[in-house]
């Protein structure tokens, strides 16, 4: 007689679960043609890279449980990949998208089909290019509705509007980052922020095309706010209107009311807004939350207009000037903190308690000394250095001849190592006056290996090296609980008591406070190679990233799927 095998019966349960919801689930097919497109912004015509000639790109709308099949055809002159930001990608790491992490880039003239299923996520996510700085113009919303027959945990709003906050350069963003890489200097700051790709009234040549959001008096609308900006955290507010936050990063939150939002790049926030004011026109506006002291930033303000239908008028009448909201000062860290610490899960959640992996990662900038013999044009950073950035003193370098996931799957050695340090190699006063000798990290493609199912805690500790600032840290392939945040150096003796193990929010991107820390927890139940990085693209360019290698579990349903046949080769 065959002995009872508890593992195989466990697998049987996983397989049952896999198919349990297959009935009402749909498959959505899309074609994404990445191409150069002429657009006019700020009085100038530019040839930008778009998807299907749309800017912002197409909104994808699905139900929880549905499958997306997106055929990406690259008709641009750059390599490209598309990342589905925040999608869990259970076992489908091949569809995650970051260039040289889970796939080689789609070369000009080539194509690749992303296939993945949305599992247990509801709300707002987005998609964006994950190759160089292409995401400056290659991005769009991904809206996940509840399953058929299921509902929001709040009354159904009358209308829903995606609000994509973006960042615009009057030059080709690829040239901006290339120049920065050539010189080692900080890249040029942007020329405008945008709402649904329009800068709005406060910029030149922009008032005709300002985004208008119509409302009827008394109705409740759902704004799905997405920070798709490349390099800037943004405050967002609507004049005279309160915002009730109901979700973030495709997870519901315990509703709370606020007059201002702060989103780091990568983050989404779903808010209900009630049209309960005088029928009139009101600005919605976004501008920088710039936490780095003294660093140059784009201090312009983007606007859209919330227009009550009874207050709109046809072409010949004089429109009244919209009311302007009050926005926090650029460096208003207390408002940013008050906002980010309001987030809670709607009810008690299962936070991993016994931790298998207790990790401590520093995140911050650095300066690299000019290599011997290099021309001074190569070292245009502060006092003849080059800007760099690191986690635990490793400045992350992408491989160029393979993707990490392919190298892992095929057992190819020499592409990466698995010696990313669990703690900083040197302990120091992270947020104090850091000795100049600790400013230069080493370069490397180092991964941290996790056993399937490991319960992981990561303390993300900001540093004050060169300049402290808020870092929006994003983890691919996972959502994590943010159990605490604070200022200064994390102290396990005193700060552990602040952990919220009852109802912490579940996010895919955490704002690590300027000169402070954030603690996250997750269970490593998704095998593959998963990038963790600062979502300010300037910082990822400088190496503020690392990756987890999560091993397969026991049965097939706990293992990475085989790669698709059309996976690009390097
Ligand atoms: Cu929104 Cu690595 O990505």
XYZ file of N, CA and C in Angstrom, residues 268-501:
702
model
N -0.362 54.027 -5.868
C -1.690 54.444 -6.307
C -2.545 54.684 -5.064
N -3.504 55.580 -5.166
C -4.431 55.841 -4.067
C -5.820 56.060 -4.640
N -6.782 55.248 -4.192
C -8.165 55.397 -4.632
C -8.905 56.257 -3.613
N -9.539 57.324 -4.099
C -10.255 58.212 -3.182
C -11.672 58.478 -3.681
N -12.589 58.574 -2.720
C -13.953 58.999 -3.052
C -14.024 60.503 -2.852
N -14.694 61.163 -3.794
C -14.859 62.609 -3.682
C -16.324 62.910 -3.907
N -16.938 63.668 -2.985
C -18.352 63.985 -3.104
C -18.503 65.396 -3.656
N -19.325 65.533 -4.691
C -19.550 66.852 -5.290
C -20.573 67.599 -4.436
N -20.096 68.068 -3.266
C -21.018 68.673 -2.300
C -20.747 70.168 -2.118
N -20.062 70.787 -3.084
C -19.749 72.217 -2.979
C -20.623 73.008 -3.958
N -20.514 74.348 -3.869
C -21.167 75.235 -4.839
C -20.878 74.730 -6.244
N -21.880 74.574 -7.114
C -21.570 74.182 -8.492
C -20.626 75.224 -9.096
N -19.433 74.830 -9.420
C -18.423 75.752 -9.927
C -17.297 74.913 -10.505
N -16.145 75.570 -10.718
C -14.988 74.849 -11.234
C -13.885 74.898 -10.179
N -13.287 73.754 -9.933
C -12.271 73.635 -8.881
C -11.031 72.985 -9.463
N -9.879 73.534 -9.125
C -8.647 72.892 -9.571
C -8.358 71.647 -8.753
N -7.897 70.591 -9.435
C -7.149 69.537 -8.749
C -5.698 69.830 -9.123
N -4.816 69.746 -8.171
C -3.441 70.153 -8.450
C -2.454 69.209 -7.790
N -1.304 69.080 -8.429
C -0.223 68.270 -7.851
C 1.085 69.016 -7.997
N 1.878 68.949 -6.961
C 3.234 69.480 -7.035
C 4.140 68.704 -6.088
N 5.433 69.007 -6.173
C 6.451 68.168 -5.542
C 6.357 68.118 -4.022
N 6.592 66.936 -3.474
C 7.056 66.801 -2.101
C 8.549 66.504 -2.234
N 9.366 67.527 -2.054
C 10.808 67.416 -2.300
C 11.518 67.367 -0.961
N 11.915 66.159 -0.539
C 12.434 65.994 0.825
C 13.939 66.171 0.919
N 14.636 66.139 -0.226
C 16.103 66.265 -0.177
C 16.474 67.728 -0.046
N 17.192 68.053 1.029
C 17.542 69.447 1.274
C 18.503 69.972 0.225
N 18.160 71.102 -0.374
C 19.099 71.774 -1.256
C 19.189 71.189 -2.652
N 18.614 70.005 -2.890
C 18.706 69.413 -4.229
C 17.732 70.123 -5.163
N 18.144 70.384 -6.416
C 17.229 71.041 -7.344
C 16.050 70.130 -7.670
N 14.860 70.695 -7.827
C 13.696 69.899 -8.225
C 12.766 70.779 -9.049
N 11.886 70.143 -9.773
C 10.893 70.841 -10.590
C 9.822 71.375 -9.641
N 9.766 72.705 -9.491
C 8.833 73.283 -8.519
C 7.571 73.828 -9.200
N 7.214 73.281 -10.348
C 5.998 73.724 -11.032
C 4.780 72.949 -10.512
N 3.610 73.367 -10.914
C 2.369 72.767 -10.422
C 1.476 72.366 -11.591
N 1.048 71.137 -11.602
C 0.130 70.675 -12.651
C -1.310 70.740 -12.142
N -2.225 71.032 -13.065
C -3.627 71.142 -12.662
C -4.551 70.432 -13.651
N -5.677 69.996 -13.110
C -6.820 69.573 -13.916
C -8.003 70.314 -13.311
N -9.172 70.210 -13.928
C -10.316 70.954 -13.400
C -11.474 70.016 -13.094
N -11.952 70.124 -11.856
C -13.175 69.424 -11.471
C -14.314 70.381 -11.788
N -15.143 70.022 -12.741
C -16.150 70.958 -13.239
C -17.553 70.406 -12.992
N -18.331 71.133 -12.196
C -19.732 70.746 -11.975
C -20.486 70.986 -13.281
N -21.279 70.019 -13.681
C -21.924 70.123 -14.992
C -22.794 71.371 -15.129
N -23.450 71.770 -14.042
C -24.265 72.977 -14.121
C -23.404 74.230 -14.247
N -22.113 74.092 -13.977
C -21.233 75.256 -14.041
C -20.455 75.322 -15.356
N -20.577 74.289 -16.168
C -19.826 74.315 -17.424
C -20.599 75.170 -18.422
N -19.906 75.747 -19.367
C -20.597 76.558 -20.348
C -20.018 76.288 -21.722
N -20.791 76.548 -22.743
C -20.326 76.247 -24.093
C -19.290 77.289 -24.517
N -18.750 77.145 -25.708
C -17.551 77.879 -26.133
C -17.590 79.399 -25.974
N -18.754 80.026 -26.079
C -18.766 81.491 -26.139
C -18.867 82.214 -24.802
N -19.118 81.494 -23.751
C -19.272 82.199 -22.488
C -17.926 82.297 -21.778
N -17.821 83.193 -20.846
C -16.575 83.374 -20.112
C -16.570 82.410 -18.929
N -15.584 81.568 -18.902
C -15.527 80.617 -17.794
C -14.925 81.290 -16.571
N -15.510 81.006 -15.451
C -14.948 81.575 -14.230
C -13.647 80.852 -13.900
N -12.767 81.578 -13.256
C -11.487 80.972 -12.900
C -11.722 79.944 -11.800
N -11.151 78.758 -11.962
C -11.376 77.737 -10.931
C -10.742 78.141 -9.597
N -11.324 77.593 -8.543
C -10.774 77.805 -7.199
C -9.515 76.963 -7.054
N -8.481 77.535 -6.425
C -7.216 76.803 -6.293
C -7.095 76.161 -4.906
N -6.631 74.899 -4.839
C -6.508 74.248 -3.514
C -5.269 74.721 -2.777
N -5.267 74.553 -1.485
C -4.023 74.840 -0.778
C -3.214 73.558 -0.738
N -1.948 73.678 -1.107
C -1.054 72.520 -1.141
C 0.034 72.730 -0.099
N 0.543 71.646 0.499
C 1.605 71.797 1.498
C 2.865 72.391 0.872
N 3.721 72.937 1.707
C 5.025 73.425 1.228
C 5.819 72.245 0.676
N 6.766 72.538 -0.222
C 7.536 71.473 -0.880
C 8.229 70.538 0.096
N 8.660 71.101 1.225
C 9.436 70.268 2.164
C 8.607 69.853 3.375
N 7.284 69.826 3.212
C 6.405 69.565 4.358
C 6.365 68.077 4.708
N 7.427 67.643 5.373
C 7.528 66.237 5.758
C 6.467 65.856 6.782
N 6.065 66.797 7.638
C 5.048 66.382 8.631
C 3.724 66.057 7.970
N 3.352 66.782 6.927
C 2.107 66.429 6.222
C 2.258 65.078 5.513
N 3.419 64.857 4.895
C 3.659 63.574 4.215
C 3.558 62.424 5.214
N 4.142 62.617 6.397
C 4.139 61.563 7.414
C 2.750 61.347 7.994
N 2.067 62.459 8.279
C 0.712 62.339 8.827
C -0.156 61.542 7.864
N 0.058 61.744 6.567
C -0.728 61.017 5.578
C -0.338 59.538 5.550
N 0.959 59.250 5.421
C 1.340 57.844 5.206
C 1.090 56.995 6.453
N 1.057 57.602 7.626
C 0.821 56.804 8.834
C -0.661 56.619 9.141
N -1.531 57.166 8.298
C -2.973 56.950 8.514
C -3.457 55.616 7.936
N -2.638 54.994 7.103
C -3.098 53.785 6.404
C -3.226 52.585 7.333
N -4.365 51.901 7.218
C -4.630 50.670 7.971
C -5.347 49.703 7.042
N -5.181 48.435 7.278
C -6.028 47.461 6.599
C -7.441 47.597 7.161
N -8.464 47.236 6.383
C -9.836 47.427 6.850
C -10.156 46.587 8.083
N -9.464 45.466 8.244
C -9.732 44.619 9.416
C -8.434 43.947 9.830
N -8.548 43.127 10.859
C -7.382 42.375 11.343
C -6.814 41.521 10.214
N -5.500 41.494 10.073
C -4.892 40.706 8.999
C -3.852 39.744 9.584
N -3.493 38.745 8.791
C -2.514 37.746 9.220
C -1.112 38.248 8.906
N -0.493 38.934 9.832
C 0.881 39.389 9.619
C 1.810 38.266 10.065
N 2.822 37.918 9.244
C 3.771 36.893 9.699
C 4.381 37.292 11.042
N 4.367 36.350 12.002
C 4.826 36.685 13.355
C 6.231 36.148 13.616
N 6.412 34.822 13.489
C 7.749 34.253 13.706
C 8.552 34.515 12.436
N 9.601 35.283 12.532
C 10.349 35.703 11.341
C 11.513 34.737 11.061
N 11.609 34.271 9.800
C 12.733 33.414 9.408
C 13.919 34.232 8.926
N 13.629 35.346 8.285
C 14.699 36.160 7.709
C 14.546 37.578 8.242
N 15.477 37.990 9.064
C 15.425 39.313 9.659
C 16.470 40.178 8.956
N 16.034 40.981 8.000
C 16.969 41.692 7.133
C 16.978 43.190 7.453
N 18.116 43.787 7.227
C 18.274 45.215 7.484
C 19.022 45.800 6.294
N 18.325 46.595 5.487
C 18.942 47.149 4.278
C 19.048 48.670 4.385
N 20.239 49.197 4.207
C 20.345 50.651 4.081
C 19.986 51.037 2.646
N 19.352 52.185 2.503
C 19.026 52.706 1.173
C 19.475 54.163 1.116
N 20.228 54.490 0.088
C 20.667 55.881 0.011
C 21.600 56.139 -1.155
N 22.035 57.379 -1.226
C 22.901 57.816 -2.316
C 24.373 57.577 -1.956
N 25.236 57.898 -2.879
C 26.666 57.817 -2.654
C 27.379 58.616 -3.719
N 28.678 58.737 -3.543
C 29.495 59.376 -4.576
C 30.637 58.429 -4.887
N 30.891 58.303 -6.192
C 31.940 57.402 -6.626
C 33.129 58.262 -7.012
N 34.309 57.929 -6.524
C 35.487 58.703 -6.914
C 35.741 58.521 -8.402
N 36.300 59.540 -9.008
C 36.558 59.483 -10.450
C 37.588 58.383 -10.721
N 37.265 57.422 -11.595
C 38.236 56.366 -11.876
C 39.541 56.972 -12.399
N 40.670 56.366 -12.013
C 41.981 56.853 -12.446
C 42.017 56.961 -13.968
N 42.454 58.099 -14.454
C 42.618 58.252 -15.893
C 41.358 58.676 -16.627
N 40.207 58.706 -15.908
C 38.970 59.104 -16.589
C 38.985 60.610 -16.849
N 38.449 61.051 -17.991
C 38.403 62.491 -18.259
C 37.449 63.183 -17.283
N 37.691 64.452 -17.040
C 36.852 65.158 -16.065
C 35.404 65.246 -16.560
N 35.197 65.137 -17.879
C 33.831 65.169 -18.396
C 33.016 63.976 -17.891
N 33.713 62.917 -17.449
C 33.051 61.707 -16.961
C 32.693 61.837 -15.485
N 33.234 62.860 -14.840
C 33.083 62.984 -13.386
C 32.545 64.358 -13.023
N 31.346 64.629 -13.472
C 30.729 65.946 -13.283
C 29.826 65.989 -12.047
N 29.894 64.979 -11.206
C 29.151 65.005 -9.942
C 29.834 65.947 -8.973
N 29.311 66.039 -7.716
C 29.889 66.956 -6.729
C 31.396 66.747 -6.556
N 32.157 67.799 -6.538
C 33.627 67.833 -6.456
C 34.312 66.706 -7.239
N 33.981 66.638 -8.518
C 34.693 65.729 -9.417
C 34.430 64.251 -9.188
N 33.252 63.925 -8.665
C 32.884 62.515 -8.453
C 31.773 62.134 -9.429
N 31.233 60.960 -9.260
C 30.041 60.534 -9.990
C 28.974 60.124 -8.983
N 27.725 60.494 -9.259
C 26.635 60.076 -8.390
C 26.447 58.570 -8.478
N 26.147 57.981 -7.342
C 25.806 56.570 -7.305
C 24.778 56.390 -6.188
N 24.285 55.175 -6.008
C 23.338 54.891 -4.937
C 23.438 53.407 -4.640
N 22.979 52.997 -3.466
C 23.180 51.588 -3.100
C 22.180 51.128 -2.056
N 22.122 49.811 -1.894
C 21.463 49.176 -0.759
C 22.538 48.321 -0.100
N 22.663 48.432 1.216
C 23.727 47.725 1.945
C 25.081 47.833 1.250
N 25.367 49.012 0.784
C 26.667 49.342 0.180
C 26.915 48.641 -1.160
N 25.876 48.010 -1.749
C 26.031 47.428 -3.079
C 25.241 48.276 -4.062
N 25.937 48.810 -5.060
C 25.266 49.549 -6.118
C 24.910 48.535 -7.199
N 23.617 48.354 -7.416
C 23.137 47.245 -8.244
C 23.434 47.471 -9.727
N 24.030 46.475 -10.337
C 24.356 46.554 -11.765
C 23.538 45.504 -12.504
N 22.866 45.907 -13.568
C 22.104 44.954 -14.376
C 23.064 44.124 -15.219
N 22.760 42.833 -15.385
C 23.566 42.085 -16.355
C 23.239 42.594 -17.763
N 24.062 42.281 -18.738
C 23.777 42.789 -20.074
C 23.615 41.657 -21.079
N 23.966 40.416 -20.669
C 23.909 39.336 -21.650
C 22.911 38.254 -21.288
N 22.126 38.490 -20.252
C 21.117 37.517 -19.858
C 20.199 38.172 -18.838
N 19.039 37.567 -18.623
C 18.234 38.074 -17.520
C 18.523 37.200 -16.310
N 18.329 37.772 -15.126
C 18.608 37.023 -13.902
C 17.714 35.798 -13.810
N 16.455 35.943 -14.205
C 15.520 34.820 -14.083
C 15.903 33.686 -15.038
N 16.315 34.053 -16.262
C 16.748 33.020 -17.206
C 18.010 32.326 -16.695
N 18.948 33.122 -16.195
C 20.197 32.539 -15.681
C 19.890 31.600 -14.518
N 18.969 31.995 -13.657
C 18.578 31.161 -12.517
C 17.902 29.881 -12.996
N 16.945 30.015 -13.901
C 16.153 28.869 -14.359
C 17.022 27.855 -15.088
N 17.959 28.379 -15.893
C 18.791 27.483 -16.699
C 20.090 27.108 -15.991
N 20.270 27.625 -14.772
C 21.479 27.300 -14.024
C 22.756 27.827 -14.664
N 22.663 28.986 -15.298
C 23.857 29.580 -15.918
C 24.610 30.360 -14.855
N 25.878 30.056 -14.671
C 26.628 30.749 -13.623
C 27.328 31.979 -14.192
N 27.754 32.824 -13.304
C 28.521 33.999 -13.714
C 27.671 35.221 -14.018
N 26.340 35.073 -13.955
C 25.484 36.229 -14.256
C 25.192 37.021 -12.975
N 25.038 36.306 -11.870
C 24.793 36.976 -10.585
C 25.401 36.141 -9.476
N 25.485 36.734 -8.294
C 25.870 35.966 -7.114
C 24.762 36.104 -6.083
N 24.739 35.228 -5.086
C 23.651 35.277 -4.097
C 24.188 35.704 -2.739
N 25.143 36.629 -2.776
C 25.755 37.061 -1.515
C 25.358 38.490 -1.135
N 24.138 38.896 -1.520
C 23.698 40.207 -1.042
C 23.638 40.152 0.481
N 24.271 41.134 1.153
C 24.359 41.045 2.616
C 23.014 41.271 3.329
N 22.770 40.475 4.369
C 21.528 40.568 5.145
C 21.502 41.822 6.009
N 22.688 42.323 6.316
C 22.823 43.544 7.129
C 23.939 44.378 6.508
N 24.015 45.657 6.809
C 25.077 46.472 6.216
C 26.442 45.924 6.615
N 27.403 45.898 5.685
C 28.736 45.364 5.993
C 29.418 46.138 7.118
N 29.109 47.428 7.237
C 29.648 48.234 8.332
C 28.458 48.912 9.007
N 28.418 48.850 10.329
C 27.359 49.588 11.034
C 27.848 51.019 11.271
N 26.988 51.986 11.062
C 27.389 53.381 11.322
C 26.136 54.166 11.697
N 26.324 55.398 12.045
C 25.175 56.245 12.372
C 24.547 56.677 11.039
N 23.568 55.863 10.586
C 23.047 55.981 9.214
C 22.510 57.369 8.877
N 21.899 57.996 9.858
C 21.253 59.278 9.579
C 22.031 60.437 10.198
N 23.236 60.132 10.644
C 24.058 61.183 11.254
C 25.002 61.795 10.238
N 26.156 62.212 10.754
C 27.169 62.829 9.906
C 28.090 61.705 9.445
N 27.797 61.121 8.276
C 28.475 59.891 7.859
C 29.864 60.201 7.304
N 30.861 59.487 7.807
C 32.246 59.678 7.355
C 32.327 59.518 5.835
N 33.098 60.409 5.231
C 33.241 60.416 3.773
C 33.769 59.072 3.250
N 34.476 58.342 4.090
C 35.051 57.067 3.656
C 33.960 56.009 3.419
N 32.733 56.294 3.866
C 31.651 55.318 3.685
C 30.706 55.706 2.546
N 31.120 56.693 1.761
C 30.197 57.195 0.732
C 30.253 56.415 -0.569
N 31.335 55.624 -0.752
C 31.478 54.947 -2.041
C 31.135 53.463 -1.935
N 30.017 53.030 -2.553
C 29.657 51.612 -2.488
C 30.486 50.791 -3.468
N 30.341 49.458 -3.389
C 30.911 48.596 -4.424
C 29.800 48.336 -5.448
N 30.173 47.942 -6.661
C 29.160 47.582 -7.654
C 28.987 46.077 -7.662
N 27.797 45.619 -7.988
C 27.615 44.175 -8.068
C 26.203 43.790 -8.467
N 26.058 42.547 -8.907
C 24.737 41.979 -9.217
C 24.497 40.901 -8.175
N 24.142 41.351 -6.978
C 24.018 40.445 -5.843
C 22.556 40.233 -5.494
N 22.182 38.968 -5.332
C 20.812 38.620 -4.982
C 20.785 38.066 -3.557
N 19.616 38.126 -2.958
C 19.449 37.504 -1.644
C 18.499 36.333 -1.805
N 18.979 35.150 -1.413
C 18.190 33.937 -1.630
C 17.196 33.724 -0.492
N 15.964 33.391 -0.847
C 14.936 33.102 0.157
C 14.353 31.716 -0.116
N 14.168 30.957 0.942
C 13.488 29.660 0.818
C 12.008 29.921 0.561
N 11.386 29.027 -0.206
C 9.959 29.164 -0.440
C 9.231 29.180 0.903
N 8.354 30.140 1.072
C 7.549 30.197 2.296
C 8.213 30.914 3.459
N 9.450 31.366 3.270
C 10.138 32.065 4.363
C 9.341 33.304 4.777
N 9.310 33.540 6.094
C 8.663 34.742 6.607
C 9.750 35.802 6.757
N 9.569 36.890 6.018
C 10.652 37.858 5.857
C 10.290 39.191 6.490
N 11.221 39.749 7.227
C 11.096 41.140 7.670
C 12.264 41.922 7.093
N 11.987 43.077 6.522
C 13.068 43.944 6.054
C 12.914 45.309 6.708
N 13.964 45.751 7.382
C 14.028 47.139 7.836
C 14.709 47.913 6.708
N 14.005 48.875 6.147
C 14.590 49.724 5.107
C 15.038 50.998 5.801
N 16.345 51.178 5.877
C 16.910 52.295 6.640
C 17.493 53.327 5.682
N 16.898 54.499 5.643
C 17.450 55.572 4.824
C 18.782 56.033 5.385
N 19.663 56.524 4.532
C 20.917 57.090 5.018
C 20.980 58.576 4.654
N 21.884 59.271 5.340
C 22.060 60.696 5.053
C 23.265 60.918 4.165
N 23.776 59.834 3.566
C 24.960 59.981 2.705
C 24.650 60.910 1.534
N 25.485 61.902 1.339
C 25.317 63.015 0.408
C 24.085 63.836 0.764
N 22.883 63.247 0.636
C 21.721 63.966 1.150
C 20.627 62.958 1.433
N 19.963 63.159 2.565
C 18.878 62.259 2.932
C 17.657 62.632 2.126
N 16.866 61.644 1.749
C 15.577 61.961 1.162
C 14.637 60.777 1.299
N 13.374 61.023 1.021
C 12.347 60.001 1.051
C 12.530 59.089 -0.164
N 12.522 57.763 0.057
C 12.671 56.825 -1.062
C 11.427 55.945 -1.194
N 10.724 56.006 -2.321
C 9.589 55.098 -2.547
C 10.108 53.715 -2.944
N 10.171 52.789 -1.978
C 10.768 51.475 -2.235
C 9.711 50.489 -2.709
N 9.955 49.914 -3.864
C 8.994 49.010 -4.509
C 9.564 47.604 -4.583
N 8.714 46.614 -4.257
C 9.110 45.213 -4.389
C 8.258 44.561 -5.471
N 8.909 43.962 -6.448
C 8.192 43.253 -7.515
C 7.660 41.911 -6.995
N 6.517 41.486 -7.552
C 6.011 40.139 -7.288
C 5.364 39.934 -5.933
N 5.307 40.980 -5.121
C 4.772 40.844 -3.771
C 3.999 42.094 -3.350
N 3.113 41.888 -2.394
C 2.630 42.976 -1.550
C 3.239 42.714 -0.179
N 3.477 43.763 0.579
C 4.040 43.570 1.919
C 3.263 44.420 2.905
N 3.296 43.979 4.163
C 2.701 44.793 5.222
C 3.720 45.823 5.688
N 3.275 47.069 5.787
C 4.136 48.096 6.373
C 3.771 48.152 7.851
N 4.661 47.613 8.705
C 4.275 47.483 10.109
C 4.750 48.645 10.974
N 5.677 49.447 10.458
C 6.088 50.637 11.219
C 6.976 51.521 10.357
N 7.037 52.786 10.712
C 8.017 53.690 10.121
C 8.406 54.720 11.166
N 9.540 55.346 10.968
C 9.976 56.341 11.940
C 11.165 57.119 11.419
N 11.638 58.048 12.236
C 12.785 58.876 11.845
C 14.034 58.443 12.610
N 15.172 58.834 12.070
C 16.447 58.495 12.694
C 16.833 57.051 12.376
N 17.686 56.479 13.236
C 18.118 55.094 13.027
C 17.117 54.148 13.674
N 16.781 53.070 12.963
C 15.903 52.062 13.545
C 16.598 51.435 14.745
N 15.876 51.350 15.834
C 16.434 50.759 17.053
C 15.561 49.573 17.460
N 16.078 48.337 17.285
C 15.243 47.161 17.559
C 14.750 47.125 19.007
N 15.507 47.738 19.922
C 15.109 47.678 21.335
C 13.853 48.502 21.597
N 13.816 49.683 20.984
C 12.695 50.571 21.316
C 11.628 50.598 20.226
N 12.012 50.329 18.974
C 11.055 50.511 17.883
C 10.168 49.290 17.639
N 10.587 48.129 18.127
C 9.789 46.926 17.946
C 8.405 47.089 18.576
N 8.336 47.894 19.622
C 7.050 48.096 20.298
C 6.063 48.869 19.435
N 6.577 49.550 18.418
C 5.685 50.332 17.557
C 5.082 49.490 16.443
N 5.514 48.236 16.313
C 5.025 47.418 15.206
C 3.511 47.240 15.268
N 2.865 47.486 14.162
C 1.436 47.204 14.061
C 1.293 45.818 13.448
N 0.989 44.833 14.298
C 0.816 43.464 13.804
C -0.668 43.119 13.735
